Amino acid sequence: MIVIAHLSDLHIDGGQRSIERTRAVMDYLEELPYDLDAVLVSGDIADHALPAEYEQARRLLASRHPVLVCPGNHDERAAFRRCLLGQPGSTAPVNQVYRTADFVIALCDSSVPGKDDGFLDDQTLAWLEDTLAQAPARVPVLVGFHHPPTPLHVPFVDGIRQFGAERLAAIADRHPNLAAFLCGHAHTPAATTFAGRPLLVAPGVVSTLRLPWEHRAHPEDHVHLDQPPALAFHILDDEGRLTTHYRCVSD
Ligand SMILES: [Fe+2]
Ligand SMILES: [Fe+2]
């Protein structure tokens, strides 16, 4: 059994709220009586992409579990690379693969410099196709990125989702070992499908999206600040079935 924790949207901004909520989630994971197979953090790590924010995030995300991070629209590629990955700053897409004998996580950079919506460029799609082709047919590949590639029926988020996703769907059609898509950005726990696979959205650590049917008077009031931080656990069993649990953490 493979257990992957999935959190998203820390938005570390120098304020106590983002720091305390991220710390609460990471402390919860550290105290689990189980070694996780991975912890995926699906973007919007630093709210303003400042080096000090990334340094704070790096300290908060230090863990006994393997931690994987991908950038979101609030992140900046060069600073993300330097501070979180220990790599030279480069503005090329931050695409990363984590391979084990039993599963692969392919993390695609859906950010577009200077924009809030997302897109997987030609370089990223070619990298993903190659990564899927290299994985043995029996090994499930989880594909992660920040922006959901489908509407979630929340206009505010749908307007800044991942566009051009038919190209990603075409790749999925060619690779049956692609087991699921994992993303963040929406700040709400959600589950749907994309290209015939589960598309699982992690809740936001820093805040929770207010759904259109939860408010009438203030359509521009996009977030709940009174909801606790939360995360997802994705479980891959020996039959290749994926199960997701969502868990709130007291902050
Ligand atoms: Fe976010
Ligand atoms: Fe985002």
PDB file of N, CA and C in Angstrom, residues 77-174:
ATOM      1  N   ARG A  77       9.911  30.883 -10.944  1.00  0.00           N
ATOM      2  CA  ARG A  77      10.714  29.689 -11.217  1.00  0.00           C
ATOM      3  C   ARG A  77      12.144  29.776 -10.702  1.00  0.00           C
ATOM      4  N   ALA A  78      12.817  30.885 -10.966  1.00  0.00           N
ATOM      5  CA  ALA A  78      14.232  30.971 -10.592  1.00  0.00           C
ATOM      6  C   ALA A  78      14.386  30.928  -9.067  1.00  0.00           C
ATOM      7  N   ALA A  79      13.565  31.708  -8.364  1.00  0.00           N
ATOM      8  CA  ALA A  79      13.658  31.729  -6.895  1.00  0.00           C
ATOM      9  C   ALA A  79      13.243  30.387  -6.319  1.00  0.00           C
ATOM     10  N   PHE A  80      12.231  29.775  -6.887  1.00  0.00           N
ATOM     11  CA  PHE A  80      11.761  28.446  -6.457  1.00  0.00           C
ATOM     12  C   PHE A  80      12.906  27.442  -6.561  1.00  0.00           C
ATOM     13  N   ARG A  81      13.570  27.457  -7.720  1.00  0.00           N
ATOM     14  CA  ARG A  81      14.684  26.514  -7.935  1.00  0.00           C
ATOM     15  C   ARG A  81      15.808  26.737  -6.928  1.00  0.00           C
ATOM     16  N   ARG A  82      16.215  28.013  -6.811  1.00  0.00           N
ATOM     17  CA  ARG A  82      17.357  28.307  -5.942  1.00  0.00           C
ATOM     18  C   ARG A  82      17.052  27.927  -4.494  1.00  0.00           C
ATOM     19  N   CYS A  83      15.876  28.312  -4.018  1.00  0.00           N
ATOM     20  CA  CYS A  83      15.602  28.205  -2.576  1.00  0.00           C
ATOM     21  C   CYS A  83      15.072  26.834  -2.186  1.00  0.00           C
ATOM     22  N   LEU A  84      14.238  26.238  -3.010  1.00  0.00           N
ATOM     23  CA  LEU A  84      13.591  24.978  -2.594  1.00  0.00           C
ATOM     24  C   LEU A  84      14.282  23.753  -3.173  1.00  0.00           C
ATOM     25  N   LEU A  85      14.903  23.889  -4.319  1.00  0.00           N
ATOM     26  CA  LEU A  85      15.507  22.718  -4.964  1.00  0.00           C
ATOM     27  C   LEU A  85      17.031  22.745  -4.911  1.00  0.00           C
ATOM     28  N   GLY A  86      17.614  23.880  -4.457  1.00  0.00           N
ATOM     29  CA  GLY A  86      19.071  23.970  -4.391  1.00  0.00           C
ATOM     30  C   GLY A  86      19.715  23.922  -5.764  1.00  0.00           C
ATOM     31  N   GLN A  87      19.006  24.440  -6.760  1.00  0.00           N
ATOM     32  CA  GLN A  87      19.509  24.425  -8.140  1.00  0.00           C
ATOM     33  C   GLN A  87      19.795  25.855  -8.589  1.00  0.00           C
ATOM     34  N   PRO A  88      20.608  26.010  -9.640  1.00  0.00           N
ATOM     35  CA  PRO A  88      20.796  27.363 -10.186  1.00  0.00           C
ATOM     36  C   PRO A  88      19.466  27.944 -10.664  1.00  0.00           C
ATOM     37  N   GLY A  89      19.291  29.244 -10.514  1.00  0.00           N
ATOM     38  CA  GLY A  89      18.063  29.893 -10.962  1.00  0.00           C
ATOM     39  C   GLY A  89      17.933  29.782 -12.469  1.00  0.00           C
ATOM     40  N   SER A  90      16.780  29.393 -12.936  1.00  0.00           N
ATOM     41  CA  SER A  90      16.502  29.304 -14.365  1.00  0.00           C
ATOM     42  C   SER A  90      15.012  29.527 -14.522  1.00  0.00           C
ATOM     43  N   THR A  91      14.630  30.155 -15.615  1.00  0.00           N
ATOM     44  CA  THR A  91      13.209  30.419 -15.823  1.00  0.00           C
ATOM     45  C   THR A  91      12.545  29.351 -16.688  1.00  0.00           C
ATOM     46  N   ALA A  92      13.264  28.261 -16.974  1.00  0.00           N
ATOM     47  CA  ALA A  92      12.643  27.135 -17.691  1.00  0.00           C
ATOM     48  C   ALA A  92      11.610  26.470 -16.781  1.00  0.00           C
ATOM     49  N   PRO A  93      10.619  25.770 -17.340  1.00  0.00           N
ATOM     50  CA  PRO A  93       9.616  25.096 -16.508  1.00  0.00           C
ATOM     51  C   PRO A  93      10.274  24.140 -15.503  1.00  0.00           C
ATOM     52  N   VAL A  94       9.712  24.113 -14.307  1.00  0.00           N
ATOM     53  CA  VAL A  94      10.242  23.263 -13.231  1.00  0.00           C
ATOM     54  C   VAL A  94       9.510  21.916 -13.300  1.00  0.00           C
ATOM     55  N   ASN A  95      10.005  21.025 -14.132  1.00  0.00           N
ATOM     56  CA  ASN A  95       9.401  19.691 -14.270  1.00  0.00           C
ATOM     57  C   ASN A  95      10.280  18.677 -13.539  1.00  0.00           C
ATOM     58  N   GLN A  96       9.651  17.824 -12.735  1.00  0.00           N
ATOM     59  CA  GLN A  96      10.423  16.923 -11.882  1.00  0.00           C
ATOM     60  C   GLN A  96       9.746  15.554 -11.831  1.00  0.00           C
ATOM     61  N   VAL A  97      10.572  14.528 -11.693  1.00  0.00           N
ATOM     62  CA  VAL A  97      10.006  13.178 -11.561  1.00  0.00           C
ATOM     63  C   VAL A  97      10.561  12.519 -10.308  1.00  0.00           C
ATOM     64  N   TYR A  98       9.695  11.808  -9.612  1.00  0.00           N
ATOM     65  CA  TYR A  98      10.079  11.031  -8.436  1.00  0.00           C
ATOM     66  C   TYR A  98       9.720   9.578  -8.738  1.00  0.00           C
ATOM     67  N   ARG A  99      10.772   8.743  -8.831  1.00  0.00           N
ATOM     68  CA  ARG A  99      10.551   7.347  -9.234  1.00  0.00           C
ATOM     69  C   ARG A  99      10.836   6.412  -8.073  1.00  0.00           C
ATOM     70  N   THR A 100       9.943   5.463  -7.852  1.00  0.00           N
ATOM     71  CA  THR A 100      10.214   4.361  -6.944  1.00  0.00           C
ATOM     72  C   THR A 100       9.895   3.076  -7.723  1.00  0.00           C
ATOM     73  N   ALA A 101      10.116   1.944  -7.092  1.00  0.00           N
ATOM     74  CA  ALA A 101       9.815   0.676  -7.770  1.00  0.00           C
ATOM     75  C   ALA A 101       8.321   0.495  -7.964  1.00  0.00           C
ATOM     76  N   ASP A 102       7.515   1.159  -7.132  1.00  0.00           N
ATOM     77  CA  ASP A 102       6.074   0.893  -7.107  1.00  0.00           C
ATOM     78  C   ASP A 102       5.195   2.001  -7.673  1.00  0.00           C
ATOM     79  N   PHE A 103       5.721   3.202  -7.771  1.00  0.00           N
ATOM     80  CA  PHE A 103       4.930   4.305  -8.326  1.00  0.00           C
ATOM     81  C   PHE A 103       5.883   5.391  -8.812  1.00  0.00           C
ATOM     82  N   VAL A 104       5.326   6.244  -9.670  1.00  0.00           N
ATOM     83  CA  VAL A 104       6.071   7.404 -10.174  1.00  0.00           C
ATOM     84  C   VAL A 104       5.180   8.630  -9.988  1.00  0.00           C
ATOM     85  N   ILE A 105       5.787   9.721  -9.543  1.00  0.00           N
ATOM     86  CA  ILE A 105       5.080  11.008  -9.538  1.00  0.00           C
ATOM     87  C   ILE A 105       5.790  11.920 -10.542  1.00  0.00           C
ATOM     88  N   ALA A 106       5.041  12.381 -11.540  1.00  0.00           N
ATOM     89  CA  ALA A 106       5.571  13.324 -12.529  1.00  0.00           C
ATOM     90  C   ALA A 106       4.961  14.686 -12.233  1.00  0.00           C
ATOM     91  N   LEU A 107       5.801  15.631 -11.871  1.00  0.00           N
ATOM     92  CA  LEU A 107       5.326  16.962 -11.501  1.00  0.00           C
ATOM     93  C   LEU A 107       5.591  17.931 -12.639  1.00  0.00           C
ATOM     94  N   CYS A 108       4.528  18.441 -13.226  1.00  0.00           N
ATOM     95  CA  CYS A 108       4.627  19.354 -14.358  1.00  0.00           C
ATOM     96  C   CYS A 108       4.457  20.796 -13.875  1.00  0.00           C
ATOM     97  N   ASP A 109       5.170  21.689 -14.493  1.00  0.00           N
ATOM     98  CA  ASP A 109       5.056  23.119 -14.159  1.00  0.00           C
ATOM     99  C   ASP A 109       3.954  23.727 -15.024  1.00  0.00           C
ATOM    100  N   SER A 110       2.804  23.988 -14.389  1.00  0.00           N
ATOM    101  CA  SER A 110       1.680  24.590 -15.132  1.00  0.00           C
ATOM    102  C   SER A 110       1.669  26.106 -14.997  1.00  0.00           C
ATOM    103  N   SER A 111       2.658  26.666 -14.306  1.00  0.00           N
ATOM    104  CA  SER A 111       2.663  28.124 -14.149  1.00  0.00           C
ATOM    105  C   SER A 111       3.082  28.792 -15.465  1.00  0.00           C
ATOM    106  N   VAL A 112       2.603  30.008 -15.642  1.00  0.00           N
ATOM    107  CA  VAL A 112       2.980  30.836 -16.789  1.00  0.00           C
ATOM    108  C   VAL A 112       3.484  32.151 -16.200  1.00  0.00           C
ATOM    109  N   PRO A 113       4.773  32.460 -16.387  1.00  0.00           N
ATOM    110  CA  PRO A 113       5.317  33.659 -15.740  1.00  0.00           C
ATOM    111  C   PRO A 113       4.452  34.897 -15.991  1.00  0.00           C
ATOM    112  N   GLY A 114       4.088  35.559 -14.905  1.00  0.00           N
ATOM    113  CA  GLY A 114       3.320  36.796 -15.007  1.00  0.00           C
ATOM    114  C   GLY A 114       1.819  36.619 -15.108  1.00  0.00           C
ATOM    115  N   LYS A 115       1.343  35.371 -15.103  1.00  0.00           N
ATOM    116  CA  LYS A 115      -0.096  35.140 -15.243  1.00  0.00           C
ATOM    117  C   LYS A 115      -0.626  34.270 -14.102  1.00  0.00           C
ATOM    118  N   ASP A 116      -1.923  34.358 -13.860  1.00  0.00           N
ATOM    119  CA  ASP A 116      -2.537  33.524 -12.825  1.00  0.00           C
ATOM    120  C   ASP A 116      -3.104  32.225 -13.384  1.00  0.00           C
ATOM    121  N   ASP A 117      -3.467  32.230 -14.662  1.00  0.00           N
ATOM    122  CA  ASP A 117      -3.956  30.976 -15.227  1.00  0.00           C
ATOM    123  C   ASP A 117      -2.772  30.089 -15.612  1.00  0.00           C
ATOM    124  N   GLY A 118      -3.079  28.845 -15.987  1.00  0.00           N
ATOM    125  CA  GLY A 118      -2.017  27.875 -16.199  1.00  0.00           C
ATOM    126  C   GLY A 118      -2.024  27.287 -17.596  1.00  0.00           C
ATOM    127  N   PHE A 119      -0.875  26.690 -17.955  1.00  0.00           N
ATOM    128  CA  PHE A 119      -0.713  26.097 -19.286  1.00  0.00           C
ATOM    129  C   PHE A 119       0.505  25.192 -19.234  1.00  0.00           C
ATOM    130  N   LEU A 120       0.420  24.041 -19.861  1.00  0.00           N
ATOM    131  CA  LEU A 120       1.594  23.176 -19.992  1.00  0.00           C
ATOM    132  C   LEU A 120       2.202  23.439 -21.370  1.00  0.00           C
ATOM    133  N   ASP A 121       3.416  23.996 -21.384  1.00  0.00           N
ATOM    134  CA  ASP A 121       3.998  24.365 -22.676  1.00  0.00           C
ATOM    135  C   ASP A 121       4.543  23.128 -23.404  1.00  0.00           C
ATOM    136  N   ASP A 122       5.027  23.345 -24.632  1.00  0.00           N
ATOM    137  CA  ASP A 122       5.476  22.222 -25.464  1.00  0.00           C
ATOM    138  C   ASP A 122       6.586  21.428 -24.784  1.00  0.00           C
ATOM    139  N   GLN A 123       7.505  22.146 -24.168  1.00  0.00           N
ATOM    140  CA  GLN A 123       8.638  21.493 -23.499  1.00  0.00           C
ATOM    141  C   GLN A 123       8.148  20.595 -22.359  1.00  0.00           C
ATOM    142  N   THR A 124       7.184  21.081 -21.608  1.00  0.00           N
ATOM    143  CA  THR A 124       6.660  20.318 -20.466  1.00  0.00           C
ATOM    144  C   THR A 124       5.889  19.090 -20.949  1.00  0.00           C
ATOM    145  N   LEU A 125       5.096  19.258 -21.984  1.00  0.00           N
ATOM    146  CA  LEU A 125       4.323  18.114 -22.491  1.00  0.00           C
ATOM    147  C   LEU A 125       5.241  17.043 -23.082  1.00  0.00           C
ATOM    148  N   ALA A 126       6.288  17.469 -23.763  1.00  0.00           N
ATOM    149  CA  ALA A 126       7.241  16.497 -24.315  1.00  0.00           C
ATOM    150  C   ALA A 126       7.946  15.751 -23.185  1.00  0.00           C
ATOM    151  N   TRP A 127       8.294  16.495 -22.134  1.00  0.00           N
ATOM    152  CA  TRP A 127       8.936  15.877 -20.965  1.00  0.00           C
ATOM    153  C   TRP A 127       7.988  14.866 -20.315  1.00  0.00           C
ATOM    154  N   LEU A 128       6.715  15.248 -20.185  1.00  0.00           N
ATOM    155  CA  LEU A 128       5.752  14.347 -19.552  1.00  0.00           C
ATOM    156  C   LEU A 128       5.571  13.077 -20.381  1.00  0.00           C
ATOM    157  N   GLU A 129       5.458  13.254 -21.676  1.00  0.00           N
ATOM    158  CA  GLU A 129       5.263  12.078 -22.536  1.00  0.00           C
ATOM    159  C   GLU A 129       6.456  11.138 -22.419  1.00  0.00           C
ATOM    160  N   ASP A 130       7.641  11.685 -22.394  1.00  0.00           N
ATOM    161  CA  ASP A 130       8.849  10.873 -22.259  1.00  0.00           C
ATOM    162  C   ASP A 130       8.882  10.177 -20.894  1.00  0.00           C
ATOM    163  N   THR A 131       8.487  10.885 -19.851  1.00  0.00           N
ATOM    164  CA  THR A 131       8.480  10.315 -18.493  1.00  0.00           C
ATOM    165  C   THR A 131       7.479   9.160 -18.403  1.00  0.00           C
ATOM    166  N   LEU A 132       6.316   9.337 -19.007  1.00  0.00           N
ATOM    167  CA  LEU A 132       5.313   8.267 -19.015  1.00  0.00           C
ATOM    168  C   LEU A 132       5.811   7.059 -19.810  1.00  0.00           C
ATOM    169  N   ALA A 133       6.477   7.329 -20.917  1.00  0.00           N
ATOM    170  CA  ALA A 133       6.968   6.235 -21.762  1.00  0.00           C
ATOM    171  C   ALA A 133       8.063   5.439 -21.060  1.00  0.00           C
ATOM    172  N   GLN A 134       8.840   6.113 -20.222  1.00  0.00           N
ATOM    173  CA  GLN A 134       9.941   5.431 -19.527  1.00  0.00           C
ATOM    174  C   GLN A 134       9.462   4.571 -18.367  1.00  0.00           C
ATOM    175  N   ALA A 135       8.293   4.864 -17.818  1.00  0.00           N
ATOM    176  CA  ALA A 135       7.813   4.110 -16.659  1.00  0.00           C
ATOM    177  C   ALA A 135       7.332   2.731 -17.116  1.00  0.00           C
ATOM    178  N   PRO A 136       7.698   1.676 -16.391  1.00  0.00           N
ATOM    179  CA  PRO A 136       7.207   0.349 -16.761  1.00  0.00           C
ATOM    180  C   PRO A 136       5.673   0.314 -16.769  1.00  0.00           C
ATOM    181  N   ALA A 137       5.103  -0.488 -17.637  1.00  0.00           N
ATOM    182  CA  ALA A 137       3.646  -0.502 -17.812  1.00  0.00           C
ATOM    183  C   ALA A 137       2.906  -0.829 -16.517  1.00  0.00           C
ATOM    184  N   ARG A 138       3.499  -1.622 -15.641  1.00  0.00           N
ATOM    185  CA  ARG A 138       2.805  -2.027 -14.411  1.00  0.00           C
ATOM    186  C   ARG A 138       2.910  -0.971 -13.299  1.00  0.00           C
ATOM    187  N   VAL A 139       3.721   0.065 -13.521  1.00  0.00           N
ATOM    188  CA  VAL A 139       3.947   1.070 -12.464  1.00  0.00           C
ATOM    189  C   VAL A 139       3.013   2.270 -12.691  1.00  0.00           C
ATOM    190  N   PRO A 140       2.129   2.560 -11.736  1.00  0.00           N
ATOM    191  CA  PRO A 140       1.230   3.711 -11.921  1.00  0.00           C
ATOM    192  C   PRO A 140       1.981   5.032 -11.825  1.00  0.00           C
ATOM    193  N   VAL A 141       1.593   5.946 -12.695  1.00  0.00           N
ATOM    194  CA  VAL A 141       2.186   7.287 -12.698  1.00  0.00           C
ATOM    195  C   VAL A 141       1.114   8.284 -12.278  1.00  0.00           C
ATOM    196  N   LEU A 142       1.412   9.029 -11.231  1.00  0.00           N
ATOM    197  CA  LEU A 142       0.540  10.113 -10.791  1.00  0.00           C
ATOM    198  C   LEU A 142       1.108  11.406 -11.365  1.00  0.00           C
ATOM    199  N   VAL A 143       0.282  12.160 -12.052  1.00  0.00           N
ATOM    200  CA  VAL A 143       0.732  13.402 -12.686  1.00  0.00           C
ATOM    201  C   VAL A 143       0.211  14.578 -11.867  1.00  0.00           C
ATOM    202  N   GLY A 144       1.138  15.363 -11.352  1.00  0.00           N
ATOM    203  CA  GLY A 144       0.772  16.510 -10.516  1.00  0.00           C
ATOM    204  C   GLY A 144       1.130  17.822 -11.184  1.00  0.00           C
ATOM    205  N   PHE A 145       0.365  18.838 -10.860  1.00  0.00           N
ATOM    206  CA  PHE A 145       0.631  20.220 -11.289  1.00  0.00           C
ATOM    207  C   PHE A 145      -0.238  21.121 -10.434  1.00  0.00           C
ATOM    208  N   HIS A 146      -0.102  22.427 -10.628  1.00  0.00           N
ATOM    209  CA  HIS A 146      -0.841  23.363  -9.765  1.00  0.00           C
ATOM    210  C   HIS A 146      -2.280  23.584 -10.239  1.00  0.00           C
ATOM    211  N   HIS A 147      -2.450  23.872 -11.518  1.00  0.00           N
ATOM    212  CA  HIS A 147      -3.758  24.340 -12.011  1.00  0.00           C
ATOM    213  C   HIS A 147      -4.656  23.187 -12.451  1.00  0.00           C
ATOM    214  N   PRO A 148      -5.903  23.101 -11.972  1.00  0.00           N
ATOM    215  CA  PRO A 148      -6.816  22.073 -12.474  1.00  0.00           C
ATOM    216  C   PRO A 148      -7.098  22.268 -13.965  1.00  0.00           C
ATOM    217  N   PRO A 149      -7.095  21.178 -14.737  1.00  0.00           N
ATOM    218  CA  PRO A 149      -7.300  21.302 -16.183  1.00  0.00           C
ATOM    219  C   PRO A 149      -8.772  21.250 -16.595  1.00  0.00           C
ATOM    220  N   THR A 150      -9.669  21.251 -15.622  1.00  0.00           N
ATOM    221  CA  THR A 150     -11.104  21.274 -15.936  1.00  0.00           C
ATOM    222  C   THR A 150     -11.771  22.357 -15.096  1.00  0.00           C
ATOM    223  N   PRO A 151     -12.943  22.842 -15.527  1.00  0.00           N
ATOM    224  CA  PRO A 151     -13.715  23.736 -14.652  1.00  0.00           C
ATOM    225  C   PRO A 151     -14.173  22.979 -13.405  1.00  0.00           C
ATOM    226  N   LEU A 152     -14.233  23.683 -12.289  1.00  0.00           N
ATOM    227  CA  LEU A 152     -14.732  23.100 -11.031  1.00  0.00           C
ATOM    228  C   LEU A 152     -16.062  23.738 -10.628  1.00  0.00           C
ATOM    229  N   HIS A 153     -16.659  24.474 -11.546  1.00  0.00           N
ATOM    230  CA  HIS A 153     -17.965  25.113 -11.317  1.00  0.00           C
ATOM    231  C   HIS A 153     -17.898  26.195 -10.251  1.00  0.00           C
ATOM    232  N   VAL A 154     -16.746  26.847 -10.208  1.00  0.00           N
ATOM    233  CA  VAL A 154     -16.544  28.024  -9.367  1.00  0.00           C
ATOM    234  C   VAL A 154     -15.931  29.082 -10.293  1.00  0.00           C
ATOM    235  N   PRO A 155     -16.723  30.051 -10.734  1.00  0.00           N
ATOM    236  CA  PRO A 155     -16.250  30.949 -11.791  1.00  0.00           C
ATOM    237  C   PRO A 155     -14.906  31.599 -11.508  1.00  0.00           C
ATOM    238  N   PHE A 156     -14.676  32.004 -10.266  1.00  0.00           N
ATOM    239  CA  PHE A 156     -13.408  32.673  -9.933  1.00  0.00           C
ATOM    240  C   PHE A 156     -12.209  31.784 -10.272  1.00  0.00           C
ATOM    241  N   VAL A 157     -12.310  30.499  -9.926  1.00  0.00           N
ATOM    242  CA  VAL A 157     -11.212  29.563 -10.180  1.00  0.00           C
ATOM    243  C   VAL A 157     -11.212  29.112 -11.642  1.00  0.00           C
ATOM    244  N   ASP A 158     -12.398  28.884 -12.178  1.00  0.00           N
ATOM    245  CA  ASP A 158     -12.480  28.392 -13.562  1.00  0.00           C
ATOM    246  C   ASP A 158     -11.834  29.372 -14.543  1.00  0.00           C
ATOM    247  N   GLY A 159     -11.895  30.645 -14.220  1.00  0.00           N
ATOM    248  CA  GLY A 159     -11.300  31.657 -15.097  1.00  0.00           C
ATOM    249  C   GLY A 159      -9.786  31.653 -15.092  1.00  0.00           C
ATOM    250  N   ILE A 160      -9.188  31.028 -14.096  1.00  0.00           N
ATOM    251  CA  ILE A 160      -7.717  30.973 -14.023  1.00  0.00           C
ATOM    252  C   ILE A 160      -7.239  29.521 -13.916  1.00  0.00           C
ATOM    253  N   ARG A 161      -7.986  28.599 -14.548  1.00  0.00           N
ATOM    254  CA  ARG A 161      -7.594  27.188 -14.519  1.00  0.00           C
ATOM    255  C   ARG A 161      -6.471  26.945 -15.540  1.00  0.00           C
ATOM    256  N   GLN A 162      -6.148  25.689 -15.746  1.00  0.00           N
ATOM    257  CA  GLN A 162      -5.155  25.309 -16.766  1.00  0.00           C
ATOM    258  C   GLN A 162      -5.854  25.236 -18.116  1.00  0.00           C
ATOM    259  N   PHE A 163      -5.388  26.038 -19.069  1.00  0.00           N
ATOM    260  CA  PHE A 163      -5.989  26.041 -20.397  1.00  0.00           C
ATOM    261  C   PHE A 163      -5.145  25.190 -21.357  1.00  0.00           C
ATOM    262  N   GLY A 164      -5.725  24.873 -22.485  1.00  0.00           N
ATOM    263  CA  GLY A 164      -5.025  24.028 -23.463  1.00  0.00           C
ATOM    264  C   GLY A 164      -4.958  22.577 -23.050  1.00  0.00           C
ATOM    265  N   ALA A 165      -5.874  22.165 -22.170  1.00  0.00           N
ATOM    266  CA  ALA A 165      -5.753  20.851 -21.545  1.00  0.00           C
ATOM    267  C   ALA A 165      -6.072  19.695 -22.488  1.00  0.00           C
ATOM    268  N   GLU A 166      -6.623  19.994 -23.679  1.00  0.00           N
ATOM    269  CA  GLU A 166      -6.865  18.904 -24.631  1.00  0.00           C
ATOM    270  C   GLU A 166      -5.545  18.257 -25.046  1.00  0.00           C
ATOM    271  N   ARG A 167      -4.466  19.004 -24.979  1.00  0.00           N
ATOM    272  CA  ARG A 167      -3.152  18.426 -25.320  1.00  0.00           C
ATOM    273  C   ARG A 167      -2.714  17.428 -24.246  1.00  0.00           C
ATOM    274  N   LEU A 168      -3.020  17.739 -23.009  1.00  0.00           N
ATOM    275  CA  LEU A 168      -2.716  16.817 -21.915  1.00  0.00           C
ATOM    276  C   LEU A 168      -3.599  15.567 -22.016  1.00  0.00           C
ATOM    277  N   ALA A 169      -4.853  15.758 -22.360  1.00  0.00           N
ATOM    278  CA  ALA A 169      -5.762  14.611 -22.501  1.00  0.00           C
ATOM    279  C   ALA A 169      -5.279  13.664 -23.603  1.00  0.00           C
ATOM    280  N   ALA A 170      -4.731  14.220 -24.669  1.00  0.00           N
ATOM    281  CA  ALA A 170      -4.234  13.370 -25.766  1.00  0.00           C
ATOM    282  C   ALA A 170      -3.060  12.522 -25.294  1.00  0.00           C
ATOM    283  N   ILE A 171      -2.212  13.088 -24.461  1.00  0.00           N
ATOM    284  CA  ILE A 171      -1.094  12.307 -23.903  1.00  0.00           C
ATOM    285  C   ILE A 171      -1.632  11.196 -23.004  1.00  0.00           C
ATOM    286  N   ALA A 172      -2.615  11.525 -22.183  1.00  0.00           N
ATOM    287  CA  ALA A 172      -3.199  10.509 -21.300  1.00  0.00           C
ATOM    288  C   ALA A 172      -3.755   9.342 -22.108  1.00  0.00           C
ATOM    289  N   ASP A 173      -4.344   9.653 -23.247  1.00  0.00           N
ATOM    290  CA  ASP A 173      -4.926   8.598 -24.083  1.00  0.00           C
ATOM    291  C   ASP A 173      -3.863   7.612 -24.574  1.00  0.00           C
ATOM    292  N   ARG A 174      -2.640   8.082 -24.698  1.00  0.00           N
ATOM    293  CA  ARG A 174      -1.568   7.220 -25.216  1.00  0.00           C
ATOM    294  C   ARG A 174      -0.842   6.447 -24.111  1.00  0.00           C
TER     295      ARG A 174
END
